[in-house]
Short mmCIF file of the N, C-alpha and C atoms (twelve columns), coordinates in Angstrom:
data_MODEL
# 
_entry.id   MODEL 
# 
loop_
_atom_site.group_PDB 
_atom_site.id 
_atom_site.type_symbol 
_atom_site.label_atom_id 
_atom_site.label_alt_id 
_atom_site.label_comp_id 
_atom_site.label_asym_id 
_atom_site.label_seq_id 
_atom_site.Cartn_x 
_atom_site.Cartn_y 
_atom_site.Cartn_z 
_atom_site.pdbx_PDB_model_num 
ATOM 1   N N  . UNK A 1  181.738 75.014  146.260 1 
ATOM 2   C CA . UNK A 1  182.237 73.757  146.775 1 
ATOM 3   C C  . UNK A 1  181.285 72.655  146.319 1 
ATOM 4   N N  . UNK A 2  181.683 71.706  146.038 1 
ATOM 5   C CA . UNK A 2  180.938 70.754  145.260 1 
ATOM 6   C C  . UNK A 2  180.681 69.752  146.877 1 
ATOM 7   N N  . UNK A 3  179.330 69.076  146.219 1 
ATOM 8   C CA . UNK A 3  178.119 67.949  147.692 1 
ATOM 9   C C  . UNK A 3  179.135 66.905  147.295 1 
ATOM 10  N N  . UNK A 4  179.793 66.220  148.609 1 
ATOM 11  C CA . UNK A 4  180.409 64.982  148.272 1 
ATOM 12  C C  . UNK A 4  179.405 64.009  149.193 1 
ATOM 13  N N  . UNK A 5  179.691 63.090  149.192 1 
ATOM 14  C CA . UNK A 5  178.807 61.852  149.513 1 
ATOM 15  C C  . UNK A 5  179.175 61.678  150.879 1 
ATOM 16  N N  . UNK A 6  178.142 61.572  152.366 1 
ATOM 17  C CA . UNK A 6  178.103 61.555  153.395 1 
ATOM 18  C C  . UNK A 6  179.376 59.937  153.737 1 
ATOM 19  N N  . UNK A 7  180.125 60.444  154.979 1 
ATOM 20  C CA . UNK A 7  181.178 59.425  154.864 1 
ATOM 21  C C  . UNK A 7  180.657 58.257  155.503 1 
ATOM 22  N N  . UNK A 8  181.244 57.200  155.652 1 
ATOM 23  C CA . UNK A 8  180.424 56.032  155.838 1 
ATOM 24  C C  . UNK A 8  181.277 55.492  157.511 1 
ATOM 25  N N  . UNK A 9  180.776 54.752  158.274 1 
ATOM 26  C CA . UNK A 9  181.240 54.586  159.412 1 
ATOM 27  C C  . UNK A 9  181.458 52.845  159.518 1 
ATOM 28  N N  . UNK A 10 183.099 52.337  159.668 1 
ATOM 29  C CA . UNK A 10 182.597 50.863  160.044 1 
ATOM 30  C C  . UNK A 10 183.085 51.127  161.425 1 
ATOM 31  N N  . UNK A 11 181.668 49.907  162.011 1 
ATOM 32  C CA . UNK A 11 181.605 50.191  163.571 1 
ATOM 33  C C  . UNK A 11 182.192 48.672  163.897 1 
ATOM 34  N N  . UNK A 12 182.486 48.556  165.625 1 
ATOM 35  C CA . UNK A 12 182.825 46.936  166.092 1 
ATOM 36  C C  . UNK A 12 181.765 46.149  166.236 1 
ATOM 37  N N  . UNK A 13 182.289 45.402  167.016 1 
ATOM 38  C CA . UNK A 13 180.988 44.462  167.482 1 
ATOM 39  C C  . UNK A 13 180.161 44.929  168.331 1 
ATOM 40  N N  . UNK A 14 180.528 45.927  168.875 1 
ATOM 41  C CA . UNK A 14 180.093 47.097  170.306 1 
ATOM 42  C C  . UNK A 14 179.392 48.563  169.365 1 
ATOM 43  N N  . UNK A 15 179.517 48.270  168.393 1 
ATOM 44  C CA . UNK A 15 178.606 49.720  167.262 1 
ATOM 45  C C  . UNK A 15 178.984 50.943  168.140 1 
ATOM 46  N N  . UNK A 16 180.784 50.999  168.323 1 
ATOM 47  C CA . UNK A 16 181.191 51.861  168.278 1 
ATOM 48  C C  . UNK A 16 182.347 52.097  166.972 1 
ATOM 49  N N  . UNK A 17 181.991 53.788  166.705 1 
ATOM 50  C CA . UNK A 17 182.740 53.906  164.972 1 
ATOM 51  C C  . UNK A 17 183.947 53.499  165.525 1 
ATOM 52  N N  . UNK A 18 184.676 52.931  164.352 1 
ATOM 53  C CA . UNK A 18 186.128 52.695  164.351 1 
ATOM 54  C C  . UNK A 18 186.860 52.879  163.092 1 
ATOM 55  N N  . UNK A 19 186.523 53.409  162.219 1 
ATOM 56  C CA . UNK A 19 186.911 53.592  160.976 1 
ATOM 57  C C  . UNK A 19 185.987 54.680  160.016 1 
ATOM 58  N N  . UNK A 20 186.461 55.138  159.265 1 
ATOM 59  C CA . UNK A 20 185.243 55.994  158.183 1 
ATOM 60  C C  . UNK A 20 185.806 56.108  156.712 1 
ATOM 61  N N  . UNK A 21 184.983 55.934  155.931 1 
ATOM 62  C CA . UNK A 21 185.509 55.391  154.777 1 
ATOM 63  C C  . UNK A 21 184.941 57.347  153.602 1 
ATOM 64  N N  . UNK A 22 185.826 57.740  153.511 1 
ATOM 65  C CA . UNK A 22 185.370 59.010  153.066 1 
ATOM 66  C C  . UNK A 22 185.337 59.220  151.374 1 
ATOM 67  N N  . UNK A 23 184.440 59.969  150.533 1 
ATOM 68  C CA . UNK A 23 184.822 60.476  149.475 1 
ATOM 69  C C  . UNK A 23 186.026 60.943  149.248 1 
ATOM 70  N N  . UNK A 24 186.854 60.726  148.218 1 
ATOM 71  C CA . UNK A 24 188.164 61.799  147.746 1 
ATOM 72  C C  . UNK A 24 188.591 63.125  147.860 1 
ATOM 73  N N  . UNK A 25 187.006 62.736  147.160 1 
ATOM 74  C CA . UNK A 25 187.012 64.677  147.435 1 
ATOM 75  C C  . UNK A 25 187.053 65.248  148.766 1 
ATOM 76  N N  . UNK A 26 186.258 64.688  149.560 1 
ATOM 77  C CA . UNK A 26 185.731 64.808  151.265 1 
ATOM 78  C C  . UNK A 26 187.599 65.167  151.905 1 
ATOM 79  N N  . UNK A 27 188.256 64.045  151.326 1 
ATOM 80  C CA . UNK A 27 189.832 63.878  152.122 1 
ATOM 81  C C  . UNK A 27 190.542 64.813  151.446 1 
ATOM 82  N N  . UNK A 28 190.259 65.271  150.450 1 
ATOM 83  C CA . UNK A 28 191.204 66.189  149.432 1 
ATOM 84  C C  . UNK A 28 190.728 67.778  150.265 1 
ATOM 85  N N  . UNK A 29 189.418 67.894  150.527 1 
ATOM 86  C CA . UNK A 29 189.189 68.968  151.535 1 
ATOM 87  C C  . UNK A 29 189.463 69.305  152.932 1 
ATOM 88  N N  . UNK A 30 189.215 68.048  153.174 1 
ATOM 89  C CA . UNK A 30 189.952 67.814  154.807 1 
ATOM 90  C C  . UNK A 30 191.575 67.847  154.903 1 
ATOM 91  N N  . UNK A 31 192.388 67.545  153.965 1 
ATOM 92  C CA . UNK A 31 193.752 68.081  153.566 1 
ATOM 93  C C  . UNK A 31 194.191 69.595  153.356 1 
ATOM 94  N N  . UNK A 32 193.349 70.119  152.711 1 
ATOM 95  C CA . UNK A 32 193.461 71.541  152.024 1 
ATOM 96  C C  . UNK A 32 193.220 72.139  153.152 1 
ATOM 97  N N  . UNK A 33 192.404 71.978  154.258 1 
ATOM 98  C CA . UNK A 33 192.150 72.786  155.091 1 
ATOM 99  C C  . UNK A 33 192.782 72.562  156.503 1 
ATOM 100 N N  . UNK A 34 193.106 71.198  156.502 1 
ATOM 101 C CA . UNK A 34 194.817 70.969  157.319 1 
ATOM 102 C C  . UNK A 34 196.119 72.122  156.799 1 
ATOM 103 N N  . UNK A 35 196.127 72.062  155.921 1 
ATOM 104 C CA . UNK A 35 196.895 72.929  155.316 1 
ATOM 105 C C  . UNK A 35 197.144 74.466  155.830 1 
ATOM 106 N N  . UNK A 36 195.889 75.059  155.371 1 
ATOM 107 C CA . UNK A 36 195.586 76.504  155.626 1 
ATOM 108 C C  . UNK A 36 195.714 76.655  157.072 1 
ATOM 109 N N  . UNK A 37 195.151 75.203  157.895 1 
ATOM 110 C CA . UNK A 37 195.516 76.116  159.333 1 
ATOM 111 C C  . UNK A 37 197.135 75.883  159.526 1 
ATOM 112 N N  . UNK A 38 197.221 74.778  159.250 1 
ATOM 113 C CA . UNK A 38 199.280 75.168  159.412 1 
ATOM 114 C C  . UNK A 38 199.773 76.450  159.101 1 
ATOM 115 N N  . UNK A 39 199.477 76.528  157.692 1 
ATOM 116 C CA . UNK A 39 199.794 78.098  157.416 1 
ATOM 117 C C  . UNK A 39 199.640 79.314  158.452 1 
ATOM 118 N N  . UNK A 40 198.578 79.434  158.710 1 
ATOM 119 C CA . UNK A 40 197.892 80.058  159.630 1 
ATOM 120 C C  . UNK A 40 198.479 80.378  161.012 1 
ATOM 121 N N  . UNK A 41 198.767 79.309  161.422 1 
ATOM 122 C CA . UNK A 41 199.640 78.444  162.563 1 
ATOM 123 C C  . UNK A 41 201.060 79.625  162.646 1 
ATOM 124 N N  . UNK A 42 201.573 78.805  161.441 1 
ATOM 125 C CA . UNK A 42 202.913 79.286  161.135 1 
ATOM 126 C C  . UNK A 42 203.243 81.137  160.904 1 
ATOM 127 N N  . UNK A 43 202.083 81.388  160.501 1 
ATOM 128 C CA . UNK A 43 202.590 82.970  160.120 1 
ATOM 129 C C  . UNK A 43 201.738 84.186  161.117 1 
ATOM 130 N N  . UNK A 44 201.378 83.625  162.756 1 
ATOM 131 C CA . UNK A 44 200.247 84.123  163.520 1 
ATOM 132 C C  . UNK A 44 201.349 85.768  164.261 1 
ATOM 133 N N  . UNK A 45 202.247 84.992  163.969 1 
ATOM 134 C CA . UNK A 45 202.990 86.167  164.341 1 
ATOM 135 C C  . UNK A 45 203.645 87.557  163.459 1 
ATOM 136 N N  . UNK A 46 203.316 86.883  162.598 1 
ATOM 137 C CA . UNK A 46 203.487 88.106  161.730 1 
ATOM 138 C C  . UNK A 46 202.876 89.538  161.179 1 
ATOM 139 N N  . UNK A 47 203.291 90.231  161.182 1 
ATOM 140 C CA . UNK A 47 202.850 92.076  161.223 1 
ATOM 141 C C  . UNK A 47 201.726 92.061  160.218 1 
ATOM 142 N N  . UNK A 48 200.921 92.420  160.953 1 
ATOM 143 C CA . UNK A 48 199.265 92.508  160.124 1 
ATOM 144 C C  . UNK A 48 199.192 93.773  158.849 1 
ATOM 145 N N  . UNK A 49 198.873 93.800  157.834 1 
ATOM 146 C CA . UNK A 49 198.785 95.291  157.432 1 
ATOM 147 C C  . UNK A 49 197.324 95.321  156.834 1 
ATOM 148 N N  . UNK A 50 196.912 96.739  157.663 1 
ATOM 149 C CA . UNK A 50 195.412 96.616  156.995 1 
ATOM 150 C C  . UNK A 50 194.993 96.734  155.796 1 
ATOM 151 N N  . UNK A 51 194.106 96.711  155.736 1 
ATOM 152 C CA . UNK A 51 193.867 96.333  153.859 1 
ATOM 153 C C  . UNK A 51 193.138 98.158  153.259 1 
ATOM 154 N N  . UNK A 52 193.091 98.854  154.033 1 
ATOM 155 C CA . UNK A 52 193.291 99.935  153.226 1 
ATOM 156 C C  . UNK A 52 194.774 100.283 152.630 1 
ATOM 157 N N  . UNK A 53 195.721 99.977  153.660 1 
ATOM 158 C CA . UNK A 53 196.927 100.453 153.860 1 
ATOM 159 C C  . UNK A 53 197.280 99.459  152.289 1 
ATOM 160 N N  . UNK A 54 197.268 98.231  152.214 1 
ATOM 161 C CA . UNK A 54 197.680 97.266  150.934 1 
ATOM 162 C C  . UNK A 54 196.973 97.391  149.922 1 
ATOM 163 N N  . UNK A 55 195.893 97.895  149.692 1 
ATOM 164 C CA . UNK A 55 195.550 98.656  148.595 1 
ATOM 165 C C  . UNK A 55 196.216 99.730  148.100 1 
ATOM 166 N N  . UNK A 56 196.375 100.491 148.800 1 
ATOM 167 C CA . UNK A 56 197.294 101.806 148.337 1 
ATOM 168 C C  . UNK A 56 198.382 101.409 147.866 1 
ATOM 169 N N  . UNK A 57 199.477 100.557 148.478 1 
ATOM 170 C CA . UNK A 57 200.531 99.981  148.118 1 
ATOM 171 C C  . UNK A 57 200.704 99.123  146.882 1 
ATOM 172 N N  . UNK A 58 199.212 98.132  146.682 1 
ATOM 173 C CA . UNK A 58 198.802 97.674  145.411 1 
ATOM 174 C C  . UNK A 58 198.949 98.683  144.074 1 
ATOM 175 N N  . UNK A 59 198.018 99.704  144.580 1 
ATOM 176 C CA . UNK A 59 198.054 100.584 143.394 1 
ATOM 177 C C  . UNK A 59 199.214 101.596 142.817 1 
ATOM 178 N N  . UNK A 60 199.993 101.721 144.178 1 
ATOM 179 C CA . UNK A 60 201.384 102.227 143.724 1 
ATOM 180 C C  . UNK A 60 202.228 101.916 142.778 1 
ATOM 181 N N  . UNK A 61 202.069 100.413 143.269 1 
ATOM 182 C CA . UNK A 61 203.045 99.511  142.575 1 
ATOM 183 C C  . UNK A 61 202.450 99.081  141.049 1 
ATOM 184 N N  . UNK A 62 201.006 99.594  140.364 1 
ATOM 185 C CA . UNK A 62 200.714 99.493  138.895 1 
ATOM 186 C C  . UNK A 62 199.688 98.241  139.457 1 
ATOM 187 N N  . UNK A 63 199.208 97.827  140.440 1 
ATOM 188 C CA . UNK A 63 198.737 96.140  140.429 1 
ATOM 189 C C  . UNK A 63 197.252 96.473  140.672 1 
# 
């Protein structure tokens, strides 16, 4: 994962944050990983298979 640049904070007149001004990259990660938990989210119910068990099945299948 690549160092992006610490995000920047504009505060009020009260120097409480109210805004943050982020790297691209910073928001392009903070997206991607919005993402994965939706995913995540979305498929929590679904039938687990252990990963010995999908290996075998991998290799059945030539993969």
């Amino acid at each position: 994962m690549a160092r992006v640049a610490e995000p920047e904070f504009i505060i009020d007149s009260r120097g409480r944050k109210r805004k943050v001004v982020l790297a691209v990259e910073a928001y392009e990660e903070l997206l991607e990983d919005l993402h994965d938990l939706s995913v995540a989210l979305a498929r929590r119910d679904e039938l687990l298979i252990p990963w010995e068990e999908l290996k075998r099945e991998l290799k059945a299948d030539g993969v």
